[in-house]
Amino acid sequence: MIEARGLTKRFGDKVAVDHADFTVRPNTVTGFLGPNGAGKSTTMRMILGLDRPTAGDVTVNGRHYRDLPAPLREVGALLEARAVHGGRSAYHHLWCLAQSNGLPRRRVDEVLGLVGLDSVAGKPTRGFSLGMSQRLGIAAALLGDPGVLMFDEPVNGLDPEGIVWVRRLMRQLAAEGRTVFVSSHLMSEMALTADHLVVIGRGRILADTGMREFIDANATSHVRVRSPHLDRLGPLLAERGWRVEDDSDGAVRVYGATADQVGDTAGEAGLWLHELAGVQPSLEDAFMQLTGESVEYQAGVPGARDGQAADAATVAMTQPGGKA
Ligand SMILES: Nc1ncnc2c1ncn2[C@@H]1O[C@H](COP(=O)(O)OP(=O)(O)OP(=O)(O)O)[C@@H](O)[C@H]1O
């Protein structure tokens, strides 16, 4: 279990983490989400005692990291996959870590096998791809067989097979009763991996909630409709009080209605439909909705208002079939 209370970190004038309260529980994969610069790495570094909080507190299993008698046996972490002495082999790197934490040599072989690096164990890590470095970082995190695991962007640089492997590993570690805290920018991946979410924006905790609850609270389902008669159907739908917005490729999104209601409305008016589908909101939809305001680095998008974030660009309200 990881518990943060009032956790705060300032770098000069910059408040990187601002009175953060959250709990990361066992038996669960907890996703740590936030836009670039939101404070994820700083939070993880404070959990591991690498950065000292300016105020507040964070504990692992009720103790500060620095007070843990055998840290690697209690917490395993992957923060910077590349932060490995490049001249050492993967085996040597892990063996050094094992020795300094009183762990047996056989554990090095076990974790190398677990992450699929046994065939390159003797090679210097400077020749490793980012994906191989990630696997080595995961091996190091697992070395002490700890109950608490933290991974900062673990699927960075991994190929699709590697991504599926990490997903299964995280879920398996949680199923074994461990506390798994993982950050990732890949929303679709996070949606498949995490049960619980801690969302941070500009250093503040914006949500600490279940995955389903988070999506339901921050995004709405809609009905996607394509029709050669949108110019007539749109006003009919709007008359019934449903919100109609342009979707991509000439389709529209209808909010507030079920697919049956939209289909019936079209049928009663004798209008053809080429597509009618109920669409559940994604984690990405909910995340963008919640964090749009807390994006620190915003990119301009052609056609968007000044300073509007590319990812946070909102779908323009239009008359169905008309122009934005
Ligand atoms: N050592 C430091 N000195 C000054 N500012 C820092 C330092 N470390 C982080 N920051 C600032 O604190 C804020 C939070 O940074 P942090 O790296 O924790 O964010 P993050 O959520 O991990 O971002 P990313 O997803 O881009 O890795 C940023 O504005 C960053 O520039």
CSV table of C-alpha atoms and ligand atoms in Angstrom, one decimal:
chain,number,residue,atom,x,y,z
A,1,MET,CA,0.0,0.0,0.0
A,2,ILE,CA,1.2,3.5,-0.9
A,3,GLU,CA,-0.3,6.5,0.9
A,4,ALA,CA,0.3,10.1,0.1
A,5,ARG,CA,-1.1,12.9,2.4
A,6,GLY,CA,-0.6,16.5,1.5
A,7,LEU,CA,2.4,15.5,-0.6
A,8,THR,CA,4.0,18.7,-2.0
A,9,LYS,CA,7.1,19.4,-4.0
A,10,ARG,CA,8.3,22.8,-5.1
A,11,PHE,CA,11.3,23.5,-7.3
A,12,GLY,CA,11.9,27.2,-6.7
A,13,ASP,CA,8.7,28.9,-7.7
A,14,LYS,CA,7.4,25.9,-9.6
A,15,VAL,CA,5.0,23.7,-7.7
A,16,ALA,CA,5.5,20.2,-9.2
A,17,VAL,CA,3.2,18.4,-6.8
A,18,ASP,CA,0.6,20.2,-4.9
A,19,HIS,CA,-1.0,18.8,-1.7
A,20,ALA,CA,-1.5,15.4,-3.2
A,21,ASP,CA,-3.7,12.9,-1.3
A,22,PHE,CA,-4.1,9.4,-2.8
A,23,THR,CA,-3.9,5.7,-1.8
A,24,VAL,CA,-2.6,2.9,-4.0
A,25,ARG,CA,-4.0,-0.4,-2.8
A,26,PRO,CA,-3.0,-4.1,-3.1
A,27,ASN,CA,-4.7,-6.6,-5.5
A,28,THR,CA,-5.1,-3.8,-7.9
A,29,VAL,CA,-3.4,-2.2,-10.9
A,30,THR,CA,-3.6,1.5,-10.3
A,31,GLY,CA,-2.9,3.7,-13.3
A,32,PHE,CA,-1.2,7.0,-12.8
A,33,LEU,CA,-2.3,9.4,-15.5
A,34,GLY,CA,-1.5,13.0,-16.2
A,35,PRO,CA,-0.4,15.3,-19.1
A,36,ASN,CA,3.3,16.0,-19.6
A,37,GLY,CA,4.8,17.9,-16.7
A,38,ALA,CA,1.8,17.0,-14.4
A,39,GLY,CA,4.0,15.7,-11.6
A,40,LYS,CA,4.0,11.9,-12.1
A,41,SER,CA,7.7,11.3,-12.1
A,42,THR,CA,8.2,13.7,-9.2
A,43,THR,CA,5.6,11.9,-7.2
A,44,MET,CA,7.1,8.5,-7.9
A,45,ARG,CA,10.6,9.9,-7.0
A,46,MET,CA,9.2,11.1,-3.7
A,47,ILE,CA,7.7,7.6,-3.0
A,48,LEU,CA,11.2,6.2,-3.5
A,49,GLY,CA,12.9,8.8,-1.4
A,50,LEU,CA,14.8,10.2,-4.4
A,51,ASP,CA,13.2,13.6,-4.0
A,52,ARG,CA,12.4,15.1,-0.6
A,53,PRO,CA,8.8,16.4,-0.2
A,54,THR,CA,8.6,20.2,0.5
A,55,ALA,CA,5.6,19.4,2.7
A,56,GLY,CA,3.3,16.4,3.4
A,57,ASP,CA,4.2,12.8,3.5
A,58,VAL,CA,4.2,9.6,1.5
A,59,THR,CA,4.7,6.1,2.9
A,60,VAL,CA,5.0,2.5,1.6
A,61,ASN,CA,3.4,-0.1,3.8
A,62,GLY,CA,3.2,2.5,6.5
A,63,ARG,CA,6.8,3.5,6.5
A,64,HIS,CA,9.0,6.1,4.7
A,65,TYR,CA,11.1,4.5,1.9
A,66,ARG,CA,14.3,5.4,3.7
A,67,ASP,CA,13.2,3.5,6.8
A,68,LEU,CA,12.5,0.2,5.0
A,69,PRO,CA,15.1,-2.3,6.2
A,70,ALA,CA,15.3,-4.2,2.8
A,71,PRO,CA,13.8,-1.8,0.3
A,72,LEU,CA,14.1,-4.0,-2.8
A,73,ARG,CA,12.2,-6.8,-1.0
A,74,GLU,CA,9.4,-4.3,-0.3
A,75,VAL,CA,9.3,-2.0,-3.3
A,76,GLY,CA,10.4,-2.6,-6.9
A,77,ALA,CA,10.5,0.3,-9.3
A,78,LEU,CA,11.2,1.1,-12.9
A,79,LEU,CA,11.7,4.8,-13.3
A,80,GLU,CA,14.4,5.5,-16.0
A,81,ALA,CA,15.0,2.4,-18.1
A,82,ARG,CA,18.2,3.9,-19.5
A,83,ALA,CA,19.7,4.7,-16.1
A,84,VAL,CA,22.0,1.6,-16.2
A,85,HIS,CA,25.8,1.4,-16.3
A,86,GLY,CA,26.2,0.8,-20.1
A,87,GLY,CA,29.5,-1.2,-19.7
A,88,ARG,CA,27.9,-3.8,-17.5
A,89,SER,CA,26.1,-6.9,-18.8
A,90,ALA,CA,22.4,-7.3,-17.9
A,91,TYR,CA,23.4,-10.2,-15.6
A,92,HIS,CA,26.1,-8.2,-13.9
A,93,HIS,CA,23.8,-5.3,-13.4
A,94,LEU,CA,21.2,-7.5,-11.7
A,95,TRP,CA,23.8,-9.4,-9.7
A,96,CYS,CA,25.2,-6.2,-8.3
A,97,LEU,CA,21.7,-5.1,-7.2
A,98,ALA,CA,21.0,-8.6,-5.7
A,99,GLN,CA,24.3,-8.6,-3.7
A,100,SER,CA,23.7,-5.1,-2.3
A,101,ASN,CA,20.3,-6.2,-1.1
A,102,GLY,CA,21.2,-9.7,0.2
A,103,LEU,CA,19.3,-11.5,-2.6
A,104,PRO,CA,20.4,-15.0,-3.8
A,105,ARG,CA,22.1,-15.4,-7.2
A,106,ARG,CA,19.3,-17.8,-8.4
A,107,ARG,CA,16.9,-14.8,-8.3
A,108,VAL,CA,18.9,-13.1,-11.0
A,109,ASP,CA,18.4,-16.1,-13.4
A,110,GLU,CA,14.7,-16.2,-12.5
A,111,VAL,CA,14.0,-12.6,-13.3
A,112,LEU,CA,16.1,-12.7,-16.5
A,113,GLY,CA,13.9,-15.7,-17.6
A,114,LEU,CA,10.8,-13.9,-16.6
A,115,VAL,CA,11.4,-10.9,-18.7
A,116,GLY,CA,12.8,-12.9,-21.7
A,117,LEU,CA,16.4,-11.6,-21.5
A,118,ASP,CA,18.2,-14.8,-20.8
A,119,SER,CA,19.8,-15.1,-24.3
A,120,VAL,CA,21.4,-11.6,-24.0
A,121,ALA,CA,22.2,-11.7,-20.3
A,122,GLY,CA,26.0,-11.6,-20.9
A,123,LYS,CA,25.9,-8.7,-23.4
A,124,PRO,CA,26.8,-5.1,-22.3
A,125,THR,CA,23.6,-3.1,-21.8
A,126,ARG,CA,24.9,-0.1,-23.9
A,127,GLY,CA,23.8,-2.1,-27.0
A,128,PHE,CA,20.3,-2.7,-25.7
A,129,SER,CA,17.3,-1.2,-27.5
A,130,LEU,CA,14.9,0.8,-25.5
A,131,GLY,CA,12.5,-2.2,-25.3
A,132,MET,CA,15.3,-4.4,-24.0
A,133,SER,CA,16.3,-1.7,-21.4
A,134,GLN,CA,12.6,-1.6,-20.3
A,135,ARG,CA,12.7,-5.4,-19.8
A,136,LEU,CA,15.9,-5.1,-17.8
A,137,GLY,CA,14.3,-2.3,-15.7
A,138,ILE,CA,11.3,-4.6,-15.0
A,139,ALA,CA,13.6,-7.4,-14.1
A,140,ALA,CA,15.4,-5.2,-11.6
A,141,ALA,CA,12.0,-4.1,-10.1
A,142,LEU,CA,11.0,-7.8,-9.7
A,143,LEU,CA,14.4,-8.9,-8.2
A,144,GLY,CA,13.4,-8.7,-4.6
A,145,ASP,CA,10.0,-10.2,-5.2
A,146,PRO,CA,8.4,-7.1,-3.6
A,147,GLY,CA,4.8,-6.6,-2.7
A,148,VAL,CA,4.7,-3.1,-4.1
A,149,LEU,CA,5.7,-2.3,-7.7
A,150,MET,CA,6.0,1.0,-9.5
A,151,PHE,CA,6.5,1.4,-13.2
A,152,ASP,CA,7.0,4.8,-15.0
A,153,GLU,CA,6.0,4.3,-18.6
A,154,PRO,CA,6.9,0.6,-18.8
A,155,VAL,CA,5.7,0.0,-22.3
A,156,ASN,CA,7.8,2.8,-23.8
A,157,GLY,CA,9.8,1.4,-26.7
A,158,LEU,CA,8.1,-2.1,-26.5
A,159,ASP,CA,6.8,-3.8,-29.6
A,160,PRO,CA,3.1,-5.0,-29.7
A,161,GLU,CA,4.1,-8.4,-28.3
A,162,GLY,CA,6.0,-6.7,-25.5
A,163,ILE,CA,3.1,-4.4,-24.7
A,164,VAL,CA,0.8,-7.4,-24.3
A,165,TRP,CA,3.4,-9.1,-22.2
A,166,VAL,CA,3.7,-6.1,-19.8
A,167,ARG,CA,-0.1,-5.9,-19.6
A,168,ARG,CA,-0.4,-9.5,-18.6
A,169,LEU,CA,2.5,-9.2,-16.1
A,170,MET,CA,0.9,-6.2,-14.4
A,171,ARG,CA,-2.4,-8.0,-14.1
A,172,GLN,CA,-0.7,-11.1,-12.8
A,173,LEU,CA,1.3,-9.2,-10.2
A,174,ALA,CA,-1.9,-7.6,-8.9
A,175,ALA,CA,-3.7,-10.9,-8.9
A,176,GLU,CA,-0.9,-12.2,-6.7
A,177,GLY,CA,-2.0,-9.6,-4.2
A,178,ARG,CA,0.7,-7.0,-5.0
A,179,THR,CA,0.2,-3.2,-5.1
A,180,VAL,CA,0.9,-2.1,-8.7
A,181,PHE,CA,1.3,1.6,-9.6
A,182,VAL,CA,1.9,2.3,-13.2
A,183,SER,CA,2.1,5.4,-15.4
A,184,SER,CA,1.5,5.4,-19.1
A,185,HIS,CA,0.6,7.9,-21.8
A,186,LEU,CA,-1.1,5.2,-23.8
A,187,MET,CA,-4.8,5.5,-22.8
A,188,SER,CA,-6.0,2.5,-24.7
A,189,GLU,CA,-3.3,0.4,-23.0
A,190,MET,CA,-4.1,1.8,-19.6
A,191,ALA,CA,-7.8,1.1,-20.1
A,192,LEU,CA,-7.0,-2.5,-20.6
A,193,THR,CA,-4.5,-2.8,-17.7
A,194,ALA,CA,-5.7,-0.7,-14.8
A,195,ASP,CA,-8.6,-1.2,-12.4
A,196,HIS,CA,-8.2,2.0,-10.6
A,197,LEU,CA,-6.9,5.5,-11.6
A,198,VAL,CA,-5.1,8.3,-9.9
A,199,VAL,CA,-5.2,11.3,-12.3
A,200,ILE,CA,-2.9,14.3,-11.8
A,201,GLY,CA,-2.9,17.7,-13.5
A,202,ARG,CA,-0.5,20.6,-12.8
A,203,GLY,CA,0.5,18.8,-9.6
A,204,ARG,CA,-3.0,18.4,-8.2
A,205,ILE,CA,-4.9,15.1,-7.8
A,206,LEU,CA,-7.9,15.4,-10.1
A,207,ALA,CA,-9.3,11.9,-9.5
A,208,ASP,CA,-8.6,8.8,-7.4
A,209,THR,CA,-11.3,6.4,-8.5
A,210,GLY,CA,-12.2,3.2,-10.2
A,211,MET,CA,-11.7,3.0,-14.0
A,212,ARG,CA,-15.4,2.6,-14.8
A,213,GLU,CA,-16.5,5.3,-12.4
A,214,PHE,CA,-13.9,7.6,-13.9
A,215,ILE,CA,-15.1,7.2,-17.4
A,216,ASP,CA,-18.8,7.4,-16.5
A,217,ALA,CA,-18.2,10.6,-14.4
A,218,ASN,CA,-16.2,12.4,-17.1
A,219,ALA,CA,-17.5,11.4,-20.5
A,220,THR,CA,-20.9,10.5,-22.0
A,221,SER,CA,-21.9,7.8,-24.4
A,222,HIS,CA,-23.3,8.9,-27.7
A,223,VAL,CA,-25.0,7.5,-30.9
A,224,ARG,CA,-23.1,7.7,-34.1
A,225,VAL,CA,-25.2,8.2,-37.2
A,226,ARG,CA,-24.5,8.3,-40.9
A,227,SER,CA,-27.3,9.1,-43.3
A,228,PRO,CA,-27.7,10.7,-46.7
A,229,HIS,CA,-30.5,12.7,-45.0
A,230,LEU,CA,-28.6,14.3,-42.2
A,231,ASP,CA,-29.9,17.8,-43.2
A,232,ARG,CA,-33.4,16.6,-42.4
A,233,LEU,CA,-32.7,14.2,-39.6
A,234,GLY,CA,-30.5,16.6,-37.6
A,235,PRO,CA,-33.2,19.1,-36.9
A,236,LEU,CA,-35.7,16.3,-36.0
A,237,LEU,CA,-33.3,14.9,-33.4
A,238,ALA,CA,-32.6,18.4,-32.1
A,239,GLU,CA,-36.3,19.0,-31.7
A,240,ARG,CA,-36.5,16.1,-29.4
A,241,GLY,CA,-33.9,17.8,-27.2
A,242,TRP,CA,-30.9,15.7,-28.1
A,243,ARG,CA,-27.6,17.3,-28.8
A,244,VAL,CA,-26.1,16.7,-32.3
A,245,GLU,CA,-22.5,17.3,-33.1
A,246,ASP,CA,-20.3,16.6,-36.2
A,247,ASP,CA,-18.2,13.5,-36.0
A,248,SER,CA,-15.5,12.6,-38.4
A,249,ASP,CA,-16.2,11.6,-42.0
A,250,GLY,CA,-19.5,13.3,-42.3
A,251,ALA,CA,-21.3,11.4,-39.5
A,252,VAL,CA,-22.9,13.0,-36.5
A,253,ARG,CA,-22.8,12.2,-32.8
A,254,VAL,CA,-26.1,12.3,-30.9
A,255,TYR,CA,-26.0,12.8,-27.2
A,256,GLY,CA,-28.9,12.1,-24.8
A,257,ALA,CA,-30.6,9.5,-27.0
A,258,THR,CA,-30.4,5.7,-27.4
A,259,ALA,CA,-29.6,4.1,-30.7
A,260,ASP,CA,-33.2,2.8,-30.7
A,261,GLN,CA,-34.6,6.3,-30.3
A,262,VAL,CA,-32.5,7.7,-33.1
A,263,GLY,CA,-33.4,4.8,-35.4
A,264,ASP,CA,-37.1,5.2,-34.6
A,265,THR,CA,-37.0,8.9,-35.3
A,266,ALA,CA,-35.4,8.3,-38.7
A,267,GLY,CA,-37.9,5.5,-39.5
A,268,GLU,CA,-41.0,7.6,-38.6
A,269,ALA,CA,-39.7,10.3,-41.0
A,270,GLY,CA,-38.9,7.7,-43.7
A,271,LEU,CA,-35.2,8.6,-43.7
A,272,TRP,CA,-32.5,6.1,-44.7
A,273,LEU,CA,-29.6,5.4,-42.2
A,274,HIS,CA,-26.3,4.0,-43.4
A,275,GLU,CA,-24.9,3.6,-39.9
A,276,LEU,CA,-26.3,3.6,-36.4
A,277,ALA,CA,-24.2,2.7,-33.4
A,278,GLY,CA,-24.2,3.3,-29.7
A,279,VAL,CA,-20.6,4.3,-28.7
A,280,GLN,CA,-19.3,4.0,-25.2
A,281,PRO,CA,-16.9,6.7,-24.1
A,282,SER,CA,-13.2,5.7,-23.9
A,283,LEU,CA,-10.8,6.4,-21.1
A,284,GLU,CA,-9.1,8.9,-23.5
A,285,ASP,CA,-12.4,10.8,-23.9
A,286,ALA,CA,-12.8,11.0,-20.1
A,287,PHE,CA,-9.1,11.9,-19.6
A,288,MET,CA,-9.2,14.7,-22.2
A,289,GLN,CA,-12.4,16.1,-20.7
A,290,LEU,CA,-10.9,16.2,-17.2
A,291,THR,CA,-7.4,17.3,-18.0
A,292,GLY,CA,-8.0,19.7,-20.9
A,293,GLU,CA,-7.6,22.6,-18.5
A,294,SER,CA,-4.5,21.3,-16.8
A,295,VAL,CA,-2.3,20.7,-19.9
A,296,GLU,CA,0.9,22.4,-19.2
A,297,TYR,CA,2.4,22.4,-22.7
A,298,GLN,CA,-0.1,23.2,-25.3
A,299,ALA,CA,0.4,22.8,-29.1
A,300,GLY,CA,-1.4,24.9,-31.6
A,301,VAL,CA,-3.5,23.0,-34.2
A,302,PRO,CA,-4.2,24.3,-37.6
A,303,GLY,CA,-7.6,25.8,-37.5
A,304,ALA,CA,-7.9,25.8,-33.7
A,305,ARG,CA,-8.1,28.8,-31.5
A,306,ASP,CA,-4.9,30.2,-30.3
A,307,GLY,CA,-3.3,28.2,-27.5
A,308,GLN,CA,-5.9,25.4,-27.8
A,309,ALA,CA,-4.3,22.0,-27.2
A,310,ALA,CA,-4.2,19.7,-30.1
A,311,ASP,CA,-5.5,16.8,-28.0
A,312,ALA,CA,-7.9,19.0,-26.1
A,313,ALA,CA,-9.4,20.4,-29.3
A,314,THR,CA,-13.2,20.2,-28.9
A,315,VAL,CA,-15.5,19.0,-31.6
A,316,ALA,CA,-17.2,22.1,-33.0
A,317,MET,CA,-21.0,22.3,-32.5
A,318,THR,CA,-22.6,22.3,-35.9
A,319,GLN,CA,-26.0,22.1,-37.5
A,320,PRO,CA,-26.2,18.5,-38.8
A,321,GLY,CA,-25.2,18.3,-42.4
A,322,GLY,CA,-24.0,21.9,-42.2
A,323,LYS,CA,-20.6,23.5,-41.8
A,324,ALA,CA,-18.8,24.0,-38.5
B,1,LIG,N1,14.6,18.9,-10.8
B,1,LIG,C1,13.6,19.8,-11.2
B,1,LIG,N2,13.9,21.1,-11.2
B,1,LIG,C2,12.9,22.0,-11.6
B,1,LIG,N3,11.7,21.7,-12.1
B,1,LIG,C3,11.4,20.4,-12.1
B,1,LIG,C4,12.4,19.4,-11.7
B,1,LIG,N4,11.8,18.2,-11.9
B,1,LIG,C5,10.5,18.4,-12.4
B,1,LIG,N5,10.3,19.7,-12.5
B,1,LIG,C6,9.1,20.3,-13.0
B,1,LIG,O1,8.0,19.9,-12.3
B,1,LIG,C7,6.9,19.6,-13.1
B,1,LIG,C8,6.5,18.1,-13.0
B,1,LIG,O2,7.5,17.3,-13.6
B,1,LIG,P1,7.4,15.8,-13.7
B,1,LIG,O3,8.6,15.3,-14.5
B,1,LIG,O4,7.1,15.2,-12.4
B,1,LIG,O5,6.1,15.6,-14.6
B,1,LIG,P2,5.6,14.2,-15.3
B,1,LIG,O6,4.1,14.2,-15.1
B,1,LIG,O7,6.4,13.1,-15.0
B,1,LIG,O8,5.8,14.6,-16.9
B,1,LIG,P3,6.1,13.7,-18.1
B,1,LIG,O9,4.9,12.9,-18.4
B,1,LIG,O10,6.4,14.7,-19.2
B,1,LIG,O11,7.3,12.8,-17.7
B,1,LIG,C9,7.3,20.0,-14.5
B,1,LIG,O12,6.9,21.3,-14.7
B,1,LIG,C10,8.8,20.0,-14.5
B,1,LIG,O13,9.3,20.9,-15.4
